[in-house]
Tab-separated table of C-alpha atoms and ligand atoms in Angstrom:
chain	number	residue	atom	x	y	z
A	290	UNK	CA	-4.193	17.912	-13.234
A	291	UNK	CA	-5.735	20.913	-11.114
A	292	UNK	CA	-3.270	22.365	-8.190
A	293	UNK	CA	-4.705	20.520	-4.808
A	294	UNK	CA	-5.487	23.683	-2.657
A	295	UNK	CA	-5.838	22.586	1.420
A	296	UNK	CA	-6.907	25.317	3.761
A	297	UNK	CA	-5.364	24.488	7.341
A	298	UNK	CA	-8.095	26.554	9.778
A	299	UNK	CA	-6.728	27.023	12.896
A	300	UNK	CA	-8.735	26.428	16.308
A	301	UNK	CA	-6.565	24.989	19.057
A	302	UNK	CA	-5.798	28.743	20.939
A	303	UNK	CA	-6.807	29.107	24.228
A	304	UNK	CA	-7.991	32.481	23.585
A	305	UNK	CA	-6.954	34.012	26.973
A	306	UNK	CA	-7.024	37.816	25.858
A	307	UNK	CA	-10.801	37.525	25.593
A	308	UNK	CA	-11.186	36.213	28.956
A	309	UNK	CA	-14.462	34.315	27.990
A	310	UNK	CA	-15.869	31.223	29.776
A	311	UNK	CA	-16.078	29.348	26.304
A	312	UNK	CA	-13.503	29.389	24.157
A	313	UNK	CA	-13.633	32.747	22.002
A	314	UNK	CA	-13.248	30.337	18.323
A	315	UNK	CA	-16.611	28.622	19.744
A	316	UNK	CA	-18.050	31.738	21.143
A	317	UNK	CA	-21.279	32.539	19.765
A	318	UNK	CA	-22.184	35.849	17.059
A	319	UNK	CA	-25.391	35.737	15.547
A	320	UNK	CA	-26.298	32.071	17.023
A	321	UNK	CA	-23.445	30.673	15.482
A	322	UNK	CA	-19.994	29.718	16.768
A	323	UNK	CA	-17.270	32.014	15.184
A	324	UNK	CA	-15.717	28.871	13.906
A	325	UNK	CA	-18.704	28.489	11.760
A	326	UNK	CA	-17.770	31.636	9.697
A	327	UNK	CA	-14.482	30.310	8.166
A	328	UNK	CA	-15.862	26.902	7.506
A	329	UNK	CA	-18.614	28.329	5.465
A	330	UNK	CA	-16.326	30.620	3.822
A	331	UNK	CA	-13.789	27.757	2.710
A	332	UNK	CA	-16.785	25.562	1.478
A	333	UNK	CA	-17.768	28.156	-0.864
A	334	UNK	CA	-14.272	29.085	-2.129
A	335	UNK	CA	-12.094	26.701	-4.331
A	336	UNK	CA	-10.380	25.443	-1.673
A	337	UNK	CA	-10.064	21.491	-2.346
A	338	UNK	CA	-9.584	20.812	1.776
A	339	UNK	CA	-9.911	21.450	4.976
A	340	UNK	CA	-8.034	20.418	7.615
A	341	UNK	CA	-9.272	21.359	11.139
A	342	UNK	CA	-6.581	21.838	14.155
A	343	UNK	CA	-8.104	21.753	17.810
A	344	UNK	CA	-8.328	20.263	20.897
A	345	UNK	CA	-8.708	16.551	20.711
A	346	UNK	CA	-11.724	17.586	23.894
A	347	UNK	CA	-13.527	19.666	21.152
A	348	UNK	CA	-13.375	17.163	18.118
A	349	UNK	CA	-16.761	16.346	18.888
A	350	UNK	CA	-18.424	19.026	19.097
A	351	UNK	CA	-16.970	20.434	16.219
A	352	UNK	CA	-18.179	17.436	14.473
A	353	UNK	CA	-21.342	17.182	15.189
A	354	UNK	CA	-22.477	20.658	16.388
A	355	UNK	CA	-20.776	22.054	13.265
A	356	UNK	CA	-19.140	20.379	10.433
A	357	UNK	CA	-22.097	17.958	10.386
A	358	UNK	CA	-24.707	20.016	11.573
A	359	UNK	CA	-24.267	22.889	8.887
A	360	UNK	CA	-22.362	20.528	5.968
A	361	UNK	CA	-19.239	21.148	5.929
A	362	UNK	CA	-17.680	18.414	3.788
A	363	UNK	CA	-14.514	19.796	2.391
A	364	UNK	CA	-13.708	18.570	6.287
A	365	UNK	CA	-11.412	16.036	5.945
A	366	UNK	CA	-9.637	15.809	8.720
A	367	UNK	CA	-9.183	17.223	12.682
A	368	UNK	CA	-5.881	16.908	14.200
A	369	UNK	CA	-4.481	18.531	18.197
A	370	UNK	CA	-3.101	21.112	17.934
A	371	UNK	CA	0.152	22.487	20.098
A	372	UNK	CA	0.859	24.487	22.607
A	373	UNK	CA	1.471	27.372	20.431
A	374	UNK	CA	0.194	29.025	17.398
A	375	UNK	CA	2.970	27.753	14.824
A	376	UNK	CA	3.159	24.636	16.725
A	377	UNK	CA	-0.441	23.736	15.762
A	378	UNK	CA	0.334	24.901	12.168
A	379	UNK	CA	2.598	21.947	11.903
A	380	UNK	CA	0.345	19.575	12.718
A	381	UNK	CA	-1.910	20.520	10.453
A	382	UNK	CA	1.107	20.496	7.686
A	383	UNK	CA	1.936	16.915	8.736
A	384	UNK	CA	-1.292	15.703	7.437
A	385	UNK	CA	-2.004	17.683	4.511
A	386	UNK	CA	-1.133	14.870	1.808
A	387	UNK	CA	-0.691	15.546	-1.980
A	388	UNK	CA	-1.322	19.232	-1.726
A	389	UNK	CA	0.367	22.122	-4.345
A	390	UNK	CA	-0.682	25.358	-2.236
A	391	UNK	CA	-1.878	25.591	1.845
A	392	UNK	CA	-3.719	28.291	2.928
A	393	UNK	CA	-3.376	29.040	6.930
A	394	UNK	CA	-6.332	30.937	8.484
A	395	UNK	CA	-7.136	32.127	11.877
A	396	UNK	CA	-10.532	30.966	12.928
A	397	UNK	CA	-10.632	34.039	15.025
A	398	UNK	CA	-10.423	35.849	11.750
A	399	UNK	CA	-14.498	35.124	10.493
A	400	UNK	CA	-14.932	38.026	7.629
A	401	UNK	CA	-12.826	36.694	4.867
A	402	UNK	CA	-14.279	37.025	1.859
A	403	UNK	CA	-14.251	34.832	-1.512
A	404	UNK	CA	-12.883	37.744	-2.987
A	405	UNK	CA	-9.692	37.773	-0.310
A	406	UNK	CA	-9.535	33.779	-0.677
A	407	UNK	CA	-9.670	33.751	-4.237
A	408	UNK	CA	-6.883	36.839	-4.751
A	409	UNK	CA	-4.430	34.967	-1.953
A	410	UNK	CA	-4.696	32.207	-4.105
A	411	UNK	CA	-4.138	34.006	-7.106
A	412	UNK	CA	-1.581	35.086	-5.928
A	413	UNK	CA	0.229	32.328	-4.117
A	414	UNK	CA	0.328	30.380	-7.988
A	415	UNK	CA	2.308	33.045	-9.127
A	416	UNK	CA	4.605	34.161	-6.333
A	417	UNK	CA	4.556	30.891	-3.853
A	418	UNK	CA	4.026	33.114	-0.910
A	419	UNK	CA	0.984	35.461	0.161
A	420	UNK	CA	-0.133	37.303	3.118
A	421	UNK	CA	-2.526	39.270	2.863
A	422	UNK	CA	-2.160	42.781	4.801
A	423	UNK	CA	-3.949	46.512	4.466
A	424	UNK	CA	-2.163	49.547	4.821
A	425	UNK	CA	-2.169	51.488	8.299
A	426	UNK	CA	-4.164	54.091	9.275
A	427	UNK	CA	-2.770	55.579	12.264
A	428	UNK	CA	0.717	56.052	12.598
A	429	UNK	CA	3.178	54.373	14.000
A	430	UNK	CA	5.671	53.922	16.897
A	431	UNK	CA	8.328	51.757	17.823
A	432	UNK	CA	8.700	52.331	22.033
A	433	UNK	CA	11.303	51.103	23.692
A	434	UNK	CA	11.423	49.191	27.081
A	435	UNK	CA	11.380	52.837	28.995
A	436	UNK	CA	8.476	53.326	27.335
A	437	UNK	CA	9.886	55.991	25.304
A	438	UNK	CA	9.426	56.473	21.026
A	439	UNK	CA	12.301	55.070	19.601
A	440	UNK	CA	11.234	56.498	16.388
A	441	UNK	CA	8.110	56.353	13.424
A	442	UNK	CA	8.379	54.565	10.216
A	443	UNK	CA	6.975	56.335	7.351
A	444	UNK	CA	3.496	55.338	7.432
A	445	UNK	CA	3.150	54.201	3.820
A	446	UNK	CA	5.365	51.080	4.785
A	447	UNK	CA	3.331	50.048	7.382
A	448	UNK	CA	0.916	47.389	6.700
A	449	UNK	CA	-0.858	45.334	8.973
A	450	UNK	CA	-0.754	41.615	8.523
A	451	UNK	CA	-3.774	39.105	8.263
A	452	UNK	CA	-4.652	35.392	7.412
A	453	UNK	CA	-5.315	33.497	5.480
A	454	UNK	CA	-1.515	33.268	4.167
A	455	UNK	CA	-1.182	31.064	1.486
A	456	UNK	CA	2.130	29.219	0.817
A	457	UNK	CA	3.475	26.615	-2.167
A	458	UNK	CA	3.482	23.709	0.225
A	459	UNK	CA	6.610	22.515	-0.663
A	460	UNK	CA	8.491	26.119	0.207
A	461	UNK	CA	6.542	25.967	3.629
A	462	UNK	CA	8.027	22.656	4.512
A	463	UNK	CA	10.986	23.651	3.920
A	464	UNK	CA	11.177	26.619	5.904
A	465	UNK	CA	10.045	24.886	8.968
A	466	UNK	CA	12.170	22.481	8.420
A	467	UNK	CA	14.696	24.913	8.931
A	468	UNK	CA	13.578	26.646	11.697
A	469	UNK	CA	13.346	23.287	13.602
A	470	UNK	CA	16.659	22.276	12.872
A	471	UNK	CA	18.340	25.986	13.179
A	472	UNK	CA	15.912	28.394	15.199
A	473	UNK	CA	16.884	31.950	15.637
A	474	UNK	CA	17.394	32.583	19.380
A	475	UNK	CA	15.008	35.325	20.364
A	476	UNK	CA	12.795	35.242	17.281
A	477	UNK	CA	8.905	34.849	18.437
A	478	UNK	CA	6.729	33.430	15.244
A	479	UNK	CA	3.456	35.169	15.211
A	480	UNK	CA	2.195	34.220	11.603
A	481	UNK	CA	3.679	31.949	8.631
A	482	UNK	CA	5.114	34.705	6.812
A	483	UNK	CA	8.014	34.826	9.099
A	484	UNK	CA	8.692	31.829	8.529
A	485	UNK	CA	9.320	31.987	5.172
A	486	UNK	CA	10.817	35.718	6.107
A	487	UNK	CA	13.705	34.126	8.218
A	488	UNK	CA	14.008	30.839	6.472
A	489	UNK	CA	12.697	30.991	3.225
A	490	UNK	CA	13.939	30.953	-0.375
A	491	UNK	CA	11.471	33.666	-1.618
A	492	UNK	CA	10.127	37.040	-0.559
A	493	UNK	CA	7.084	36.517	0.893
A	494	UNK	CA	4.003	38.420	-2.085
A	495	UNK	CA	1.902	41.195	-0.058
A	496	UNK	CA	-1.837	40.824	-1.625
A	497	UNK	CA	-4.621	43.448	-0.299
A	498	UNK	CA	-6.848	42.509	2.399
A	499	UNK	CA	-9.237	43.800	3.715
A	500	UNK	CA	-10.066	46.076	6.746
A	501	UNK	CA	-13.191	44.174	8.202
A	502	UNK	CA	-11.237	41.151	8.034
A	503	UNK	CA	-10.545	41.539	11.770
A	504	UNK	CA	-9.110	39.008	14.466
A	505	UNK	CA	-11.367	38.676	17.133
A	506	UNK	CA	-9.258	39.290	19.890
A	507	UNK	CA	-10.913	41.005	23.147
A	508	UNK	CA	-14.142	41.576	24.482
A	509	UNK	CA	-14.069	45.348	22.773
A	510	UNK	CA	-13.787	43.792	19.158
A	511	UNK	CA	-17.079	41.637	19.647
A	512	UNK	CA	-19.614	44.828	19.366
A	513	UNK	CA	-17.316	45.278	16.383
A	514	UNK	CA	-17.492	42.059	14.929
A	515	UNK	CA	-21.072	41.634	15.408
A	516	UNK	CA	-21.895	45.214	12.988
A	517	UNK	CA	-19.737	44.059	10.488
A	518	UNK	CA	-21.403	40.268	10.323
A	519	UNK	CA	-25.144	43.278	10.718
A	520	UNK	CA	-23.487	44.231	7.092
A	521	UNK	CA	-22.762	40.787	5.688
A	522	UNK	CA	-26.337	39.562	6.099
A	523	UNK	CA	-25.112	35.889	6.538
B	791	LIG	N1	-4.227	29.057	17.716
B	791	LIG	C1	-4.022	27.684	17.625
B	791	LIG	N2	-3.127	27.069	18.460
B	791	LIG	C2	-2.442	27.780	19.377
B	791	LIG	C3	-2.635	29.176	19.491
B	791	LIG	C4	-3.540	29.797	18.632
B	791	LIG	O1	-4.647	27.030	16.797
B	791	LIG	N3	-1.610	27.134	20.205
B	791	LIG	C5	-5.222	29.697	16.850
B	791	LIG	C6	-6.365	30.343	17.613
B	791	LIG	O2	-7.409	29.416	17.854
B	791	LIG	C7	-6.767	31.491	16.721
B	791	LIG	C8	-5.510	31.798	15.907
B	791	LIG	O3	-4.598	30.740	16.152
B	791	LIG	O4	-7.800	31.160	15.818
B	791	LIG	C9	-4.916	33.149	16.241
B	791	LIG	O5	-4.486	33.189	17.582
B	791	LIG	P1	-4.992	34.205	18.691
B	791	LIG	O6	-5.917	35.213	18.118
B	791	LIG	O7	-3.797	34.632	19.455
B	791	LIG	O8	-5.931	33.235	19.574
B	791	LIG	P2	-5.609	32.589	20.976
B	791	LIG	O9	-4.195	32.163	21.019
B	791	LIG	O10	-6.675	31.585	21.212
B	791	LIG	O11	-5.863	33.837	21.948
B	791	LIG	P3	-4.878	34.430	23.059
B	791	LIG	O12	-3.571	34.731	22.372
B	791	LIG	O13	-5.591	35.653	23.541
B	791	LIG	O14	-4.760	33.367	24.104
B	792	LIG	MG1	-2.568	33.586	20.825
């Protein structure tokens, strides 16, 4: 039987670094809410699933205003999310039944292509855990508290991480299983890979991203965002 592929698309932040008055994964580009832009990228891919987290106040507009409105049936389910980023990512885990491979995705993240979903899953079949990531530009500091250069790593090590990650589901559960029962003090999750990074059984599989693939984040990244979607014609 074909590997059950379930993409878990994240929508549940609060989005306070963009300072909006609607929530930046609802904000508008192009006359359609960001959120619309991974939805219609995961309907075209060969993702089997979706599984929507958000705020149980926004279920309904997401339901009507765009899962039905635009047909979005590989929809199956919406689920709260939690106060924080990996917190939400294990709700959606809880309901994602019968699945080989989960992909987690940032709805703030609205460029990925079929080309990046298809290679992350690619990829996750053959190494059970993906991120995709792209090499830095600029180079790098690490600054300390003074706010003084501690030193540079060489630049060629430096990549720069993005969603959607893709993970055998199996290893994931595992490794937040783990963390739950034995959490490093100190250590802030900001994406999946670290979970499986810290409490894993496998090295976590870097596959190339891709450098419009950006996370809509501030105000400055919407002119941004806008000339790349100029570029996509969607
Ligand atoms: N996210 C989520 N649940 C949370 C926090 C974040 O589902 N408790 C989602 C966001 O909706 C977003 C993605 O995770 O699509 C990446 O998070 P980020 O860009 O940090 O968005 P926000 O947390 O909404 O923004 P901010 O950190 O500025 O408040
Ligand atoms: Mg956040």
């Amino acid at each position: 039987m074909a590997d059950k592929i379930v993409a878990i698309l994240l929508a549940a932040g609060r989005g306070t670094r963009m300072n909006s008055t609607v929530k930046k994964q609802f904000m508008e580009l192009n006359g359609k809410p960001l959120l619309y832009y991974s939805l219609h990228a995961f309907q075209q891919s060969e993702v089997d699933e979706v599984i929507l987290v958000t705020d149980t106040e926004d279920m309904e507009y997401c339901k009507k205003d765009i899962i039905e409105q635009y047909g979005f049936t590989k929809v199956t389910k919406m689920v709260q999310g939690g106060n924080e980023r990996y917190r939400s990512v294990l709700e959606g885990l809880k309901v994602c039944d019968n699945c080989d491979y989960v992909l987690i995705h940032d709805s703030a993240r609205p460029f990925l292509t079929q080309t990046l979903i298809h290679d992350v899953i690619d990829g996750v079949k053959r190494h059970r855990a993906v991120l995709p990531a792209v090499p830095t530009k600029d180079t790098v500091k690490v600054v300390n508290a003074h706010g003084e250069v501690e030193n540079t790593p060489a630049r060629t090590s430096i990549y720069l991480a993005q969603t959607p990650q893709a993970f055998a589901k199996e290893e994931i559960m595992r490794a937040n299983a783990k963390m739950i029962a034995k959490p490093i003090p100190g250590l802030k999750v900001t994406d999946d890979a670290m979970i499986i990074e810290n409490y894993g059984n496998c090295p976590v599989h870097v596959v190339m991203g891709d450098y419009d693939n950006i996370k809509v984040t501030t105000q400055s990244d919407v002119p941004l965002a806008m000339k790349i979607l100029e570029r996509r014609k969607f």
